[in-house]
Amino acid sequence: QVQLQESGPGLVKPSQTLSLTCTVSGGSISSGGYYWSWIRQHPGKGLEWIGYIYYSGSTYYNPSLKSRVTISVDTSKNQFSLKLSSVTAADTAVYYCAGGSSFTRRFDYWGQGTLVTVSS
Amino acid sequence: QTVVTQEPSLTVSPGGTVTLTCASSTGAVTSGYYPNWFQQKPGQAPRALIYSTSNKHSWTPARFSGSLLGGKAALTLSGVQPEDEAEYYCLLYYGGAQLDVFGTGTKVTVL
């Protein structure tokens, strides 16, 4: 059973870069046909798709965040990461990683989520 | 900016049936949008229920079904159970722009 776990600082200062890692266990992040996503949820609000990276390495980002987002994969560690630069209080949210088959556009696997607060 | 709209809230009696819909600001939703549906309970991560319009995950209860209805994606809960009380989100894929957009969410109350 594939499991995902987010990790990273829970507090980030304004203007700095938010960095989170998602560790994949029970399966290979290099599995053909899979994509790995980041999604966030502002407190008390709905879900927002941030972006994903395909097994091929291609990345796609939410246009509203594109200029500040980078998603990458470290196959040696079976992890993928999110970097969000120049953060403000508006980036305070629970961040989820998720994964699934890109062929059927599934999002089978989700991490438990991690709260990141942007504050000085 | 693309907006995906869902009913803000719906109430259903135990054992009843309720249908949630998911509309795109760009026009009719088709299977090409690969609609996904997720359930989220307070304090928990979302859980996938439906993918590619109507396909269930292995853990999806039989009472949940997905379809296209009147130009929208739809999620029907039949024989609703108290544990179905949750927030439900749809997700649509806009292939031309290679982006996914979540719906606004529907709060389902079982009363």
mmCIF file of C-alpha atoms in Angstrom:
data_model
loop_
_atom_site.group_PDB
_atom_site.id
_atom_site.type_symbol
_atom_site.label_atom_id
_atom_site.label_comp_id
_atom_site.label_asym_id
_atom_site.label_seq_id
_atom_site.Cartn_x
_atom_site.Cartn_y
_atom_site.Cartn_z
ATOM 1 C CA GLN A 1 0.000 0.000 0.000
ATOM 2 C CA VAL A 2 1.466 3.325 -1.081
ATOM 3 C CA GLN A 3 1.689 5.910 1.673
ATOM 4 C CA LEU A 4 2.708 9.559 1.498
ATOM 5 C CA GLN A 5 4.092 11.726 4.286
ATOM 6 C CA GLU A 6 4.767 15.453 4.154
ATOM 7 C CA SER A 7 7.590 17.014 6.116
ATOM 8 C CA GLY A 8 9.053 20.465 6.505
ATOM 9 C CA PRO A 9 8.990 23.601 8.653
ATOM 10 C CA GLY A 10 5.671 24.545 10.146
ATOM 11 C CA LEU A 11 6.611 28.222 10.337
ATOM 12 C CA VAL A 12 8.099 30.328 7.556
ATOM 13 C CA LYS A 13 8.889 34.034 7.617
ATOM 14 C CA PRO A 14 7.354 36.389 5.066
ATOM 15 C CA SER A 15 9.406 36.799 1.865
ATOM 16 C CA GLN A 16 11.222 33.513 2.490
ATOM 17 C CA THR A 17 10.860 30.234 0.616
ATOM 18 C CA LEU A 18 8.527 27.499 1.821
ATOM 19 C CA SER A 19 10.059 24.057 1.319
ATOM 20 C CA LEU A 20 8.208 20.796 1.834
ATOM 21 C CA THR A 21 9.065 17.199 1.063
ATOM 22 C CA CYS A 22 6.768 14.265 0.457
ATOM 23 C CA THR A 23 8.184 10.815 1.135
ATOM 24 C CA VAL A 24 6.613 7.950 -0.769
ATOM 25 C CA SER A 25 6.646 4.507 0.829
ATOM 26 C CA GLY A 26 5.256 1.197 -0.354
ATOM 27 C CA GLY A 27 5.943 1.986 -3.996
ATOM 28 C CA SER A 28 8.407 3.593 -6.363
ATOM 29 C CA ILE A 29 8.103 7.252 -7.229
ATOM 30 C CA SER A 30 9.536 6.340 -10.617
ATOM 31 C CA SER A 31 6.598 4.084 -11.469
ATOM 32 C CA GLY A 32 5.650 4.649 -15.057
ATOM 33 C CA GLY A 33 2.440 6.551 -15.575
ATOM 34 C CA TYR A 34 2.275 8.161 -12.172
ATOM 35 C CA TYR A 35 2.166 11.827 -11.262
ATOM 36 C CA TRP A 36 2.819 13.497 -7.954
ATOM 37 C CA SER A 37 0.922 16.537 -6.810
ATOM 38 C CA TRP A 38 0.836 19.299 -4.258
ATOM 39 C CA ILE A 39 -2.473 20.690 -3.076
ATOM 40 C CA ARG A 40 -3.198 23.209 -0.339
ATOM 41 C CA GLN A 41 -6.125 24.280 1.784
ATOM 42 C CA HIS A 42 -6.352 27.668 3.406
ATOM 43 C CA PRO A 43 -7.844 27.570 6.922
ATOM 44 C CA GLY A 44 -11.562 26.924 6.690
ATOM 45 C CA LYS A 45 -11.498 27.075 2.887
ATOM 46 C CA GLY A 46 -11.556 24.757 -0.094
ATOM 47 C CA LEU A 47 -8.828 22.849 -1.884
ATOM 48 C CA GLU A 48 -6.403 24.509 -4.281
ATOM 49 C CA TRP A 49 -4.320 22.600 -6.806
ATOM 50 C CA ILE A 50 -0.717 23.827 -6.771
ATOM 51 C CA GLY A 51 0.875 21.617 -9.403
ATOM 52 C CA TYR A 52 2.327 18.227 -10.236
ATOM 53 C CA ILE A 53 5.281 16.447 -11.663
ATOM 54 C CA TYR A 54 4.885 13.526 -14.018
ATOM 55 C CA TYR A 55 6.975 10.380 -13.891
ATOM 56 C CA SER A 56 8.683 11.739 -16.996
ATOM 57 C CA GLY A 57 9.820 14.812 -15.079
ATOM 58 C CA SER A 58 7.425 17.250 -16.745
ATOM 59 C CA THR A 59 5.900 19.778 -14.399
ATOM 60 C CA TYR A 60 2.667 21.756 -14.520
ATOM 61 C CA TYR A 61 1.665 24.519 -12.162
ATOM 62 C CA ASN A 62 -1.365 26.548 -11.194
ATOM 63 C CA PRO A 63 -1.059 29.745 -13.255
ATOM 64 C CA SER A 64 -1.771 31.834 -10.172
ATOM 65 C CA LEU A 65 1.300 30.408 -8.439
ATOM 66 C CA LYS A 66 3.491 29.515 -11.392
ATOM 67 C CA SER A 67 6.019 32.303 -10.946
ATOM 68 C CA ARG A 68 6.784 31.181 -7.386
ATOM 69 C CA VAL A 69 6.476 27.370 -7.501
ATOM 70 C CA THR A 70 8.946 24.597 -8.201
ATOM 71 C CA ILE A 71 8.155 20.894 -7.864
ATOM 72 C CA SER A 72 10.966 18.388 -8.171
ATOM 73 C CA VAL A 73 11.665 14.701 -7.624
ATOM 74 C CA ASP A 74 14.516 12.898 -5.899
ATOM 75 C CA THR A 75 14.233 9.317 -7.092
ATOM 76 C CA SER A 76 17.155 8.179 -4.918
ATOM 77 C CA LYS A 77 15.166 9.099 -1.823
ATOM 78 C CA ASN A 78 11.728 8.281 -3.255
ATOM 79 C CA GLN A 79 10.647 11.820 -2.494
ATOM 80 C CA PHE A 80 9.214 14.816 -4.267
ATOM 81 C CA SER A 81 9.368 18.384 -3.102
ATOM 82 C CA LEU A 82 7.611 21.728 -3.215
ATOM 83 C CA LYS A 83 9.293 25.098 -3.101
ATOM 84 C CA LEU A 84 7.180 28.255 -2.929
ATOM 85 C CA SER A 85 9.123 31.480 -2.935
ATOM 86 C CA SER A 86 8.358 34.980 -1.633
ATOM 87 C CA VAL A 87 5.663 33.752 0.721
ATOM 88 C CA THR A 88 3.143 35.989 2.443
ATOM 89 C CA ALA A 89 0.475 35.396 5.056
ATOM 90 C CA ALA A 90 -1.813 34.390 2.193
ATOM 91 C CA ASP A 91 0.273 31.243 1.770
ATOM 92 C CA THR A 92 -0.642 30.022 5.248
ATOM 93 C CA ALA A 93 -2.404 26.730 4.626
ATOM 94 C CA VAL A 94 -2.416 22.977 5.097
ATOM 95 C CA TYR A 95 -0.288 21.509 2.336
ATOM 96 C CA TYR A 96 -1.054 18.024 1.022
ATOM 97 C CA CYS A 97 0.938 15.809 -1.276
ATOM 98 C CA ALA A 98 -0.920 13.320 -3.452
ATOM 99 C CA GLY A 99 -0.182 10.772 -6.143
ATOM 100 C CA GLY A 100 -1.877 8.568 -8.669
ATOM 101 C CA SER A 101 -2.005 7.276 -12.209
ATOM 102 C CA SER A 102 -1.741 10.020 -14.788
ATOM 103 C CA PHE A 103 -3.314 7.811 -17.469
ATOM 104 C CA THR A 104 -6.667 7.863 -15.710
ATOM 105 C CA ARG A 105 -5.975 11.076 -13.834
ATOM 106 C CA ARG A 106 -6.425 9.510 -10.444
ATOM 107 C CA PHE A 107 -5.420 10.890 -7.094
ATOM 108 C CA ASP A 108 -5.430 7.683 -5.102
ATOM 109 C CA TYR A 109 -2.880 8.482 -2.458
ATOM 110 C CA TRP A 110 -2.806 11.437 -0.081
ATOM 111 C CA GLY A 111 -0.552 12.518 2.727
ATOM 112 C CA GLN A 112 -2.070 13.560 6.018
ATOM 113 C CA GLY A 113 -1.257 17.210 5.350
ATOM 114 C CA THR A 114 1.019 19.652 7.097
ATOM 115 C CA LEU A 115 0.131 23.124 8.328
ATOM 116 C CA VAL A 116 2.503 25.851 7.242
ATOM 117 C CA THR A 117 2.105 29.244 8.854
ATOM 118 C CA VAL A 118 3.721 32.318 7.356
ATOM 119 C CA SER A 119 4.503 34.794 10.089
ATOM 120 C CA SER A 120 7.371 36.868 11.387
ATOM 121 C CA GLN B 1 -9.950 32.523 -14.511
ATOM 122 C CA THR B 2 -11.652 29.143 -14.570
ATOM 123 C CA VAL B 3 -14.161 28.516 -11.821
ATOM 124 C CA VAL B 4 -15.684 25.165 -10.885
ATOM 125 C CA THR B 5 -18.918 25.560 -8.962
ATOM 126 C CA GLN B 6 -20.682 23.175 -6.580
ATOM 127 C CA GLU B 7 -23.729 23.564 -4.359
ATOM 128 C CA PRO B 8 -22.574 25.145 -1.084
ATOM 129 C CA SER B 9 -24.626 22.812 1.057
ATOM 130 C CA LEU B 10 -27.153 19.988 0.848
ATOM 131 C CA THR B 11 -29.139 18.193 3.503
ATOM 132 C CA VAL B 12 -30.304 14.600 3.231
ATOM 133 C CA SER B 13 -32.093 12.196 5.537
ATOM 134 C CA PRO B 14 -30.485 8.889 6.520
ATOM 135 C CA GLY B 15 -31.316 6.317 3.867
ATOM 136 C CA GLY B 16 -32.124 9.001 1.345
ATOM 137 C CA THR B 17 -30.522 9.961 -1.927
ATOM 138 C CA VAL B 18 -28.703 13.173 -2.805
ATOM 139 C CA THR B 19 -26.962 14.340 -5.955
ATOM 140 C CA LEU B 20 -24.108 16.820 -5.954
ATOM 141 C CA THR B 21 -23.109 18.609 -9.143
ATOM 142 C CA CYS B 22 -19.943 20.171 -10.491
ATOM 143 C CA ALA B 23 -20.124 22.881 -13.151
ATOM 144 C CA SER B 24 -17.384 24.533 -15.181
ATOM 145 C CA SER B 25 -17.358 28.234 -16.020
ATOM 146 C CA THR B 26 -16.028 27.312 -19.475
ATOM 147 C CA GLY B 27 -19.076 25.269 -20.485
ATOM 148 C CA ALA B 28 -20.374 21.738 -20.369
ATOM 149 C CA VAL B 29 -18.369 19.163 -18.444
ATOM 150 C CA THR B 30 -17.539 16.061 -20.462
ATOM 151 C CA SER B 31 -15.600 12.893 -19.770
ATOM 152 C CA GLY B 32 -12.559 14.670 -21.176
ATOM 153 C CA TYR B 33 -12.408 16.668 -17.962
ATOM 154 C CA TYR B 34 -11.772 13.402 -16.090
ATOM 155 C CA PRO B 35 -13.953 14.416 -13.137
ATOM 156 C CA ASN B 36 -12.720 13.267 -9.751
ATOM 157 C CA TRP B 37 -14.672 13.373 -6.505
ATOM 158 C CA PHE B 38 -13.217 13.558 -3.004
ATOM 159 C CA GLN B 39 -14.671 13.339 0.480
ATOM 160 C CA GLN B 40 -13.171 15.321 3.324
ATOM 161 C CA LYS B 41 -14.144 15.082 6.966
ATOM 162 C CA PRO B 42 -13.067 17.670 9.546
ATOM 163 C CA GLY B 43 -9.402 17.440 10.435
ATOM 164 C CA GLN B 44 -8.723 14.779 7.819
ATOM 165 C CA ALA B 45 -7.076 14.681 4.438
ATOM 166 C CA PRO B 46 -9.346 14.323 1.417
ATOM 167 C CA ARG B 47 -10.157 10.786 0.349
ATOM 168 C CA ALA B 48 -10.631 9.886 -3.291
ATOM 169 C CA LEU B 49 -14.043 8.451 -4.160
ATOM 170 C CA ILE B 50 -14.476 8.626 -7.940
ATOM 171 C CA TYR B 51 -12.124 9.121 -10.901
ATOM 172 C CA SER B 52 -12.683 9.580 -14.624
ATOM 173 C CA THR B 53 -16.350 10.512 -14.188
ATOM 174 C CA SER B 54 -17.699 7.238 -12.815
ATOM 175 C CA ASN B 55 -14.937 4.860 -11.795
ATOM 176 C CA LYS B 56 -14.768 3.846 -8.167
ATOM 177 C CA HIS B 57 -11.660 3.194 -6.148
ATOM 178 C CA SER B 58 -11.416 -0.160 -4.431
ATOM 179 C CA TRP B 59 -12.387 1.450 -1.139
ATOM 180 C CA THR B 60 -15.340 3.461 -2.430
ATOM 181 C CA PRO B 61 -18.652 2.278 -0.945
ATOM 182 C CA ALA B 62 -21.159 1.038 -3.504
ATOM 183 C CA ARG B 63 -23.647 3.749 -2.529
ATOM 184 C CA PHE B 64 -21.459 6.394 -4.191
ATOM 185 C CA SER B 65 -21.723 6.794 -7.957
ATOM 186 C CA GLY B 66 -20.454 9.318 -10.473
ATOM 187 C CA SER B 67 -21.957 10.457 -13.749
ATOM 188 C CA LEU B 68 -22.492 13.337 -16.154
ATOM 189 C CA LEU B 69 -25.787 15.132 -15.755
ATOM 190 C CA GLY B 70 -27.037 18.070 -17.772
ATOM 191 C CA GLY B 71 -23.579 19.308 -18.707
ATOM 192 C CA LYS B 72 -22.177 18.842 -15.217
ATOM 193 C CA ALA B 73 -20.305 16.141 -13.373
ATOM 194 C CA ALA B 74 -22.445 14.572 -10.677
ATOM 195 C CA LEU B 75 -21.931 12.505 -7.547
ATOM 196 C CA THR B 76 -24.927 10.583 -6.235
ATOM 197 C CA LEU B 77 -25.137 9.150 -2.752
ATOM 198 C CA SER B 78 -27.839 6.511 -2.448
ATOM 199 C CA GLY B 79 -28.894 5.074 0.892
ATOM 200 C CA VAL B 80 -27.022 7.791 2.747
ATOM 201 C CA GLN B 81 -25.388 6.834 6.027
ATOM 202 C CA PRO B 82 -24.613 9.163 8.953
ATOM 203 C CA GLU B 83 -20.902 8.747 8.254
ATOM 204 C CA ASP B 84 -21.400 10.320 4.823
ATOM 205 C CA GLU B 85 -21.709 13.729 6.456
ATOM 206 C CA ALA B 86 -18.686 15.554 5.057
ATOM 207 C CA GLU B 87 -17.428 18.110 2.567
ATOM 208 C CA TYR B 88 -17.263 16.873 -1.009
ATOM 209 C CA TYR B 89 -15.015 18.326 -3.694
ATOM 210 C CA CYS B 90 -14.904 17.709 -7.398
ATOM 211 C CA LEU B 91 -11.796 18.198 -9.526
ATOM 212 C CA LEU B 92 -11.749 18.892 -13.243
ATOM 213 C CA TYR B 93 -8.823 18.595 -15.635
ATOM 214 C CA TYR B 94 -8.378 21.255 -18.301
ATOM 215 C CA GLY B 95 -6.150 19.455 -20.725
ATOM 216 C CA GLY B 96 -5.526 22.375 -23.048
ATOM 217 C CA ALA B 97 -3.968 24.339 -20.223
ATOM 218 C CA GLN B 98 -2.654 21.282 -18.394
ATOM 219 C CA LEU B 99 -4.190 22.306 -15.138
ATOM 220 C CA ASP B 100 -6.599 20.954 -12.576
ATOM 221 C CA VAL B 101 -9.221 23.015 -10.766
ATOM 222 C CA PHE B 102 -11.048 21.996 -7.618
ATOM 223 C CA GLY B 103 -14.682 22.790 -7.166
ATOM 224 C CA THR B 104 -15.897 25.101 -4.445
ATOM 225 C CA GLY B 105 -17.056 22.192 -2.309
ATOM 226 C CA THR B 106 -20.417 20.931 -1.038
ATOM 227 C CA LYS B 107 -21.143 20.438 2.627
ATOM 228 C CA VAL B 108 -23.445 17.433 2.982
ATOM 229 C CA THR B 109 -25.424 17.231 6.206
ATOM 230 C CA VAL B 110 -27.206 14.011 7.176
ATOM 231 C CA LEU B 111 -30.203 14.931 9.288
#
